[in-house]
Structure formats: C-alpha cells, structure tokens
Short mmCIF file of C-alpha atoms and ligand atoms in Angstrom, two decimals:
data_model
loop_
_atom_site.label_atom_id
_atom_site.label_comp_id
_atom_site.label_asym_id
_atom_site.label_seq_id
_atom_site.Cartn_x
_atom_site.Cartn_y
_atom_site.Cartn_z
CA MET A 636 95.68 84.68 93.27
CA MET A 637 97.08 81.85 91.08
CA PRO A 638 97.97 79.10 93.53
CA ASP A 639 101.58 78.84 92.21
CA VAL A 640 102.27 82.45 92.69
CA HIS A 641 104.12 83.48 95.83
CA LYS A 642 104.18 86.94 97.18
CA ALA A 643 106.63 88.38 99.78
CA GLY A 644 107.47 91.76 100.88
CA PHE A 645 108.41 94.26 103.57
CA VAL A 646 105.45 96.17 104.86
CA SER A 647 106.61 99.11 107.13
CA ILE A 648 104.15 100.45 109.79
CA VAL A 649 104.85 104.15 110.23
CA GLY A 650 103.01 107.00 111.79
CA LYS A 651 103.02 109.50 114.71
CA PRO A 652 103.57 108.21 118.35
CA ASN A 653 100.73 106.51 120.12
CA VAL A 654 98.50 105.97 117.04
CA GLY A 655 98.40 102.11 117.68
CA LYS A 656 101.16 100.90 115.35
CA SER A 657 102.36 98.29 117.77
CA THR A 658 98.83 97.18 118.60
CA LEU A 659 98.14 96.84 114.92
CA MET A 660 101.27 94.76 114.29
CA ASN A 661 100.77 92.46 117.10
CA VAL A 662 97.12 91.63 115.84
CA LEU A 663 98.21 91.30 112.27
CA VAL A 664 101.05 88.87 113.35
CA GLY A 665 99.01 87.31 115.99
CA GLU A 666 101.76 87.51 118.49
CA ARG A 667 102.79 89.85 121.38
CA LEU A 668 105.93 91.10 119.74
CA SER A 669 105.78 94.78 120.35
CA ILE A 670 105.30 96.36 123.72
CA ILE A 671 102.11 98.56 123.95
CA THR A 672 101.46 101.41 126.50
CA SER A 673 99.29 104.45 126.53
CA LYS A 674 102.39 106.71 126.55
CA ALA A 675 103.84 108.14 123.50
CA GLN A 676 107.25 106.92 122.30
CA THR A 677 106.85 103.36 123.79
CA THR A 678 108.52 101.68 120.81
CA ARG A 679 112.30 102.59 120.31
CA HIS A 680 113.45 100.08 117.66
CA ARG A 681 112.45 98.64 114.36
CA ILE A 682 110.79 95.26 115.24
CA LEU A 683 110.09 92.72 112.55
CA GLY A 684 106.86 90.65 112.76
CA ILE A 685 106.71 88.00 110.11
CA LEU A 686 103.39 86.54 108.91
CA SER A 687 103.76 83.48 106.49
CA GLY A 688 100.97 81.78 104.63
CA GLU A 689 101.25 79.08 102.04
CA HIS A 690 101.45 81.63 99.17
CA PHE A 691 102.63 84.67 100.88
CA GLN A 692 105.06 86.21 103.42
CA ILE A 693 104.45 89.63 104.97
CA VAL A 694 107.50 90.92 106.74
CA TYR A 695 106.02 93.78 108.92
CA SER A 696 108.17 96.50 110.51
CA ASP A 697 106.87 98.07 113.63
CA THR A 698 108.71 101.48 114.02
CA PRO A 699 108.97 104.26 116.64
CA GLY A 700 106.48 107.03 116.26
CA ILE A 701 107.69 109.92 114.08
CA LEU A 702 108.77 112.99 115.98
CA LYS A 703 111.19 115.88 115.81
CA PRO A 704 114.39 114.57 117.58
CA GLN A 705 115.24 116.24 120.84
CA TYR A 706 117.89 113.86 121.88
CA GLU A 707 120.48 111.64 120.32
CA LEU A 708 118.13 108.71 121.23
CA HIS A 709 115.36 110.30 119.07
CA SER A 710 117.74 110.52 116.05
CA SER A 711 118.53 106.85 116.32
CA MET A 712 114.74 106.09 116.50
CA MET A 713 114.06 108.24 113.51
CA ARG A 714 117.02 106.31 111.60
CA PHE A 715 115.05 103.17 112.28
CA VAL A 716 111.90 104.68 110.83
CA ASN A 717 113.85 105.74 107.75
CA GLN A 718 115.48 102.39 107.27
CA ALA A 719 112.06 100.72 107.36
CA LEU A 720 110.83 103.20 104.79
CA GLU A 721 113.66 102.48 102.57
CA ASP A 722 113.10 98.76 102.68
CA ALA A 723 109.37 99.08 102.22
CA ASP A 724 107.45 97.27 99.41
CA VAL A 725 104.30 98.69 101.02
CA ILE A 726 103.83 101.46 103.49
CA LEU A 727 101.13 101.05 106.08
CA PHE A 728 100.60 104.73 107.30
CA VAL A 729 98.75 104.64 110.56
CA THR A 730 96.91 107.50 111.99
CA ASP A 731 93.97 107.77 114.54
CA LEU A 732 91.10 109.96 114.94
CA PHE A 733 92.87 112.30 117.28
CA GLU A 734 96.13 112.85 115.31
CA LYS A 735 96.28 116.42 114.02
CA SER A 736 97.42 116.94 110.56
CA GLU A 737 100.89 115.95 109.74
CA GLU A 738 103.70 118.27 108.98
CA GLU A 739 104.14 119.25 105.23
CA THR A 740 107.38 117.18 104.82
CA GLN A 741 105.53 114.11 106.26
CA ILE A 742 102.88 114.59 103.72
CA GLN A 743 105.05 115.06 100.97
CA GLN A 744 107.24 111.97 101.79
CA LEU A 745 103.97 109.92 101.76
CA LYS A 746 102.56 111.51 98.59
CA ASN A 747 105.87 110.93 96.73
CA ALA A 748 106.53 107.45 98.03
CA GLU A 749 107.63 105.14 95.34
CA VAL A 750 105.70 102.24 96.77
CA PRO A 751 102.00 101.95 97.65
CA VAL A 752 100.88 103.66 100.70
CA ILE A 753 97.86 102.06 102.58
CA LEU A 754 96.19 104.52 104.99
CA VAL A 755 95.09 102.96 108.14
CA LEU A 756 92.74 104.96 110.34
CA ASN A 757 92.77 103.45 113.80
CA LYS A 758 90.59 103.73 116.94
CA ILE A 759 87.28 103.99 115.09
CA ASP A 760 85.88 102.15 118.18
CA LEU A 761 85.86 105.68 119.73
CA ALA A 762 84.35 107.59 116.66
CA LYS A 763 81.33 109.78 117.06
CA GLY A 764 79.09 110.69 114.25
CA THR A 765 80.84 111.26 111.03
CA GLN A 766 84.30 111.65 112.65
CA ALA A 767 85.92 108.53 110.92
CA GLU A 768 84.45 109.32 107.56
CA ASP A 769 85.66 112.98 107.77
CA LYS A 770 89.27 111.90 108.79
CA LEU A 771 89.27 109.37 105.91
CA ASN A 772 88.40 111.96 103.51
CA TYR A 773 90.95 114.36 104.79
CA TRP A 774 93.69 111.85 104.43
CA LYS A 775 92.55 110.68 101.04
CA GLU A 776 92.78 114.25 99.88
CA GLN A 777 96.27 114.82 101.43
CA ILE A 778 98.20 111.78 100.50
CA ALA A 779 95.96 109.82 98.00
CA PRO A 780 96.74 106.54 99.35
CA VAL A 781 96.08 103.40 97.28
CA GLU A 782 93.59 102.15 99.80
CA ALA A 783 92.15 103.73 103.05
CA ILE A 784 90.94 101.47 105.69
CA PRO A 785 89.20 102.48 109.00
CA VAL A 786 90.02 100.07 111.76
CA SER A 787 90.08 99.29 115.51
CA ALA A 788 93.26 97.44 116.16
CA LEU A 789 92.19 97.15 119.79
CA GLU A 790 88.90 95.37 118.95
CA GLY A 791 90.16 93.61 115.96
CA LEU A 792 87.87 95.35 113.66
CA ASN A 793 88.64 95.29 109.75
CA MET A 794 91.93 93.49 110.23
CA GLY A 795 90.89 91.12 107.33
CA ALA A 796 90.55 94.25 105.09
CA VAL A 797 93.97 95.30 105.95
CA LEU A 798 95.38 91.87 105.23
CA GLU A 799 93.65 91.76 101.85
CA ALA A 800 94.80 95.24 100.89
CA ILE A 801 98.36 94.30 101.59
CA LEU A 802 98.11 91.08 99.72
CA ARG A 803 96.78 93.15 96.68
CA HIS A 804 99.99 95.22 96.65
CA LEU A 805 102.58 92.74 97.74
CA PRO A 806 105.09 91.94 95.02
CA GLU A 807 105.65 88.39 93.54
CA HIS A 808 108.66 87.27 95.37
CA PRO A 809 109.84 84.15 97.22
CA ALA A 810 109.83 84.08 101.05
CA TYR A 811 112.68 86.12 102.65
CA PHE A 812 112.63 84.25 105.80
CA PRO A 813 112.07 80.56 106.89
CA LYS A 814 108.29 80.26 107.27
CA ASP A 815 108.44 79.33 110.91
CA GLU A 816 110.35 82.54 111.70
CA LEU A 817 108.41 85.18 113.65
CA THR A 818 110.87 88.05 114.03
CA ASP A 819 114.52 89.11 113.62
CA LYS A 820 115.05 90.01 117.32
CA PRO A 821 116.74 87.67 119.93
CA GLU A 822 114.88 86.49 123.09
CA ARG A 823 116.95 88.94 125.09
CA PHE A 824 115.44 91.87 123.19
CA PHE A 825 111.88 90.74 124.09
CA ALA A 826 112.82 90.14 127.73
CA ALA A 827 114.19 93.68 127.86
CA GLU A 828 111.17 95.19 126.26
CA MET A 829 108.76 93.39 128.58
CA ILE A 830 110.51 94.96 131.63
CA ARG A 831 110.56 98.32 129.92
CA GLU A 832 106.82 97.98 129.29
CA LYS A 833 106.14 97.40 132.96
CA ILE A 834 108.30 100.56 133.74
CA PHE A 835 106.33 102.59 131.29
CA LEU A 836 103.09 101.32 132.90
CA GLN A 837 104.14 101.97 136.42
CA TYR A 838 106.04 105.25 136.54
CA LYS A 839 105.04 108.79 135.61
CA LYS A 840 106.65 111.80 133.87
CA GLU A 841 110.16 111.42 132.73
CA VAL A 842 111.06 108.30 134.61
CA PRO A 843 110.02 105.78 131.91
CA TYR A 844 111.79 107.98 129.14
CA SER A 845 115.06 107.87 131.17
CA CYS A 846 115.01 104.07 131.57
CA GLU A 847 116.81 101.74 129.38
CA VAL A 848 116.76 97.83 130.14
CA VAL A 849 119.73 95.58 129.31
CA ILE A 850 119.79 91.93 129.84
CA THR A 851 123.26 90.83 130.83
CA GLU A 852 122.45 87.17 131.21
CA PHE A 853 119.88 84.87 129.78
CA LYS A 854 120.44 81.20 130.80
CA GLU A 855 117.91 78.70 129.57
CA GLU A 856 117.97 75.55 131.73
CA GLU A 857 115.65 72.62 131.35
CA ASP A 858 112.77 74.02 133.43
CA ILE A 859 113.74 77.50 134.18
CA ILE A 860 115.13 80.50 132.48
CA ARG A 861 117.44 82.69 134.46
CA ILE A 862 117.47 86.34 133.50
CA ARG A 863 119.70 89.08 134.88
CA SER A 864 118.64 92.60 133.92
CA GLU A 865 120.14 96.02 134.38
CA ILE A 866 117.98 99.10 134.34
CA TYR A 867 119.77 102.31 133.58
CA VAL A 868 118.40 105.60 134.44
CA GLU A 869 119.86 109.02 133.83
CA ARG A 870 120.06 110.46 137.26
CA GLN A 871 120.56 109.34 140.97
CA SER A 872 117.29 110.76 141.99
CA GLN A 873 115.65 108.53 139.33
CA LYS A 874 117.14 105.52 140.80
CA GLY A 875 115.59 106.22 144.05
CA ILE A 876 112.10 106.65 142.40
CA LEU A 877 112.59 103.44 140.41
CA ILE A 878 113.43 101.34 143.51
CA GLY A 879 110.90 102.99 145.80
CA LYS A 880 110.61 102.64 149.56
CA GLY A 881 112.25 99.40 150.75
CA GLY A 882 112.33 98.18 147.08
CA GLU A 883 108.69 97.99 146.76
CA SER A 884 108.24 99.77 143.48
CA LEU A 885 111.07 97.84 141.69
CA LYS A 886 109.55 94.61 143.16
CA LYS A 887 106.25 95.34 141.49
CA VAL A 888 107.92 95.89 138.24
CA GLY A 889 109.67 92.42 138.64
CA ILE A 890 106.50 90.59 139.51
CA ALA A 891 104.56 92.04 136.51
CA ALA A 892 107.48 91.40 134.06
CA ARG A 893 108.10 87.90 135.35
CA ALA A 894 104.47 86.94 134.74
CA ASP A 895 104.65 88.18 131.17
CA LEU A 896 108.03 86.54 130.56
CA GLU A 897 106.80 83.25 131.74
CA THR A 898 103.81 83.37 129.31
CA PHE A 899 105.98 84.52 126.44
CA PHE A 900 108.68 81.90 127.00
CA GLY A 901 106.37 79.13 128.17
CA LYS A 902 108.61 78.40 131.20
CA GLN A 903 109.32 79.34 134.72
CA VAL A 904 111.48 82.52 135.00
CA TYR A 905 113.90 83.63 137.58
CA LEU A 906 114.43 87.40 137.13
CA GLU A 907 117.22 89.52 138.78
CA GLN A 908 117.10 93.32 138.48
CA PHE A 909 119.80 95.90 139.13
CA VAL A 910 119.52 99.64 138.75
CA LYS A 911 122.25 101.67 137.56
CA VAL A 912 122.78 105.34 136.62
CA SER A 913 124.22 106.30 133.34
CA PRO A 914 124.20 110.12 133.34
CA ASN A 915 122.31 111.57 130.27
CA TRP A 916 122.63 108.26 128.31
CA ARG A 917 119.84 109.55 125.86
CA LYS A 918 122.15 112.25 124.62
CA LYS A 919 125.43 110.18 124.42
CA GLN A 920 126.14 108.42 121.17
CA LYS A 921 128.70 106.00 122.60
CA GLN A 922 126.32 104.90 125.37
CA LEU A 923 123.54 104.60 122.94
CA GLY A 924 125.71 102.27 120.81
CA HIS A 925 126.21 99.95 123.81
CA PHE A 926 122.35 99.93 124.26
CA GLY A 927 121.87 98.87 120.54
CA TYR A 928 120.68 102.24 119.02
N1 GTP B 1884 90.55 102.86 121.74
C1 GTP B 1884 91.53 102.34 121.04
N2 GTP B 1884 92.68 102.38 121.65
C2 GTP B 1884 93.80 101.78 120.86
C3 GTP B 1884 93.50 101.08 119.59
N3 GTP B 1884 94.74 100.76 119.08
C4 GTP B 1884 95.70 101.02 120.09
N4 GTP B 1884 95.01 101.68 121.14
C5 GTP B 1884 95.72 102.30 122.30
O1 GTP B 1884 96.51 103.25 121.98
C6 GTP B 1884 97.76 103.28 122.82
C7 GTP B 1884 99.03 103.33 122.08
O2 GTP B 1884 99.03 102.12 121.33
P1 GTP B 1884 100.34 101.57 120.74
O3 GTP B 1884 100.15 100.42 119.79
O4 GTP B 1884 101.47 101.53 121.77
O5 GTP B 1884 100.84 102.77 119.76
P2 GTP B 1884 102.14 103.09 118.84
O6 GTP B 1884 101.76 103.75 117.69
O7 GTP B 1884 102.90 101.87 118.72
O8 GTP B 1884 103.00 104.10 119.96
P3 GTP B 1884 104.48 104.36 119.99
O9 GTP B 1884 105.31 103.10 120.05
O10 GTP B 1884 104.76 105.13 121.23
O11 GTP B 1884 104.85 105.17 118.64
C8 GTP B 1884 97.56 102.18 123.85
O12 GTP B 1884 97.07 102.59 124.94
C9 GTP B 1884 96.66 101.30 123.01
O13 GTP B 1884 95.86 100.28 123.95
C10 GTP B 1884 92.24 101.16 119.14
O14 GTP B 1884 91.94 100.60 117.99
N5 GTP B 1884 91.27 101.73 119.77
MG1 MG B 1885 104.73 101.23 119.35
#
C-alpha cells in the first residue's frame, strides 16, 4: 500500500445466529463491544466497532443473526441486518463448522452482492479431519467469495489473515469517524447490554428472550457511576423467575453485571435494578420503538 493512500469503509459482519459474529468483531476491534453468549439471538442491534490505523479505518457492523422473523422484534433485527448490508463496502459472511446450508435466498443475496464478500469459516478449533476443508469448498462453490478464510475467533486463530483480506478490498477513502472513536453507541447502550448478557447466561428457556433492559439513569460522578436499570419481561410469571426466591437470582445478575460494568467503564459502579412487565412487548411496534428497535 502506498503510504499516502488512505483506505476506509464499512465492513458488515453477517450470518446465521450463534456462528460467532460478535466474538469475531470484538477480537478484530480489540474491545468487548458486543455481548457474547452460547444462546442464539444474543445480538439484537447493529453495533459499530471502529478500528483505525494510520492509513486505514475499518467500520465494522456486528449484526443480529439472520432468521425468519416470528415477532415484530425479529423484523426490527432483520432491518438492522439489511441496513448493514446496504451500507457495506465489504461483507464479512461468517459461518461455522456446524451451520447447515443457507436458504436459497441467502445464497443468492451473497452471490449477487455488489461488494466483495469475504467468507469466514469460524470455530475451526473444533474441526476434525477434513471438516474445515470440506466446508470451505462447499461455500466457495455456493457463493464464490473473493476470499475464504478458516478461523477460530475464540482462539484468535487467523485474525491477521482476516484483517489483511479486508484491507485488500477496502476502498480508498478518508476516515469516516474521528480516529479515537470506537463505536456509535452511547455508554447507556453498553450498560444495558452487559446486564442483558448476564440474563442470557443465567436463565433458561424463553426468559432471556423475553427480557429487555433499559437504562433510565446514568450519572457519572467523580469516582462512581450511578446506573438505574429497568428489566422488562413479557409476563408476571417471568418476573417471579427473574427475581427468584428472596431476590437471590436478580441479585446474582446485578453482581455479575456490576463487575463487568466496572471493568468496562474503569470506575466504581452503583447499580439499581427494577423488574417490570410489559405484556408481549416483542410483538408490539410501539413498545419496540420505546426500546430503540
Ligand atoms: N469453539 C469456538 N466457539 C466459538 C468461536 N467463536 C465463537 N464461539 C462461541 O460461539 C457462541 C456464539 O458466539 P457469538 O459471538 O455470540 O455468536 P453470534 O454469531 O454473535 O450470535 P448471535 O448474536 O446470537 O447471532 C459463544 O458461546 C462463543 O463463545 C470459536 O472460534 N470457537
Ligand atoms: Mg452476536
């Protein structure tokens, strides 16, 4: 690359739920911006992660996993995916060893993309025999990507190759954001997400999916941040599960979230949690609007 050439562009990370998109973005950016859990549909928003070098700026978009919408919430999530695809200068299509073949529409969309598609095959740390090679060949045949890279985001394997591939296809352009900017989301968003991550990790079945976290107060004082959070569930029975006997379960969420918040913000955190019921919020456009979807 000529030293006086500057490259910049939007790189959208898309793929099915749970393939490791968020893990990959966090490693590529070097920050814990997106929450990660072993459950599908952890990410519900488009989250920018910006990596700036002297001669480049990569604006990653982590996105929700692609699925067939069952609720209004899912439709909003898929709108975030589509917006990220529309903005993309490069598409990072992430799949893993276990993902079954995509639907035909998905394949056509990737095949006909007007921008370069880089295929990232994740979780190769778990590959046996020729599994990774076979999957790579399958995807090369299906979508003819400009590059196909086997990686393990979890173990940081082949991350350099992904960065180099992106830089090869990034357009010449001045930086879009100030070079010290990391993301487009406010502090409150990350606070809410960290609490939601603990809920995803701690509860089973439909409870995590029925939860939404809203930060109603975020007051930064000299040596402490005071955060007031509201956790919305869809039914009264879920409220009981979330809080637990004598408030024990919710307390655990609070302790785990607070530890992460303190690391993230580098400051002591005082966290208040309130649980509320918003019947069937995932199906209600107006309520979703209030929640930022
Ligand atoms: N073994 C292994 N596990 C991984 C790897 N990358 C991610 N994971 C795990 O896969 C699970 C899903 O990771 P995420 O990064 O949340 O996946 P995602 O694609 O963002 O998922 P959604 O947000 O739900 O669409 C987590 O349990 C990760 O720890 C990898 O390279 N190897
Ligand atoms: Mg994710």
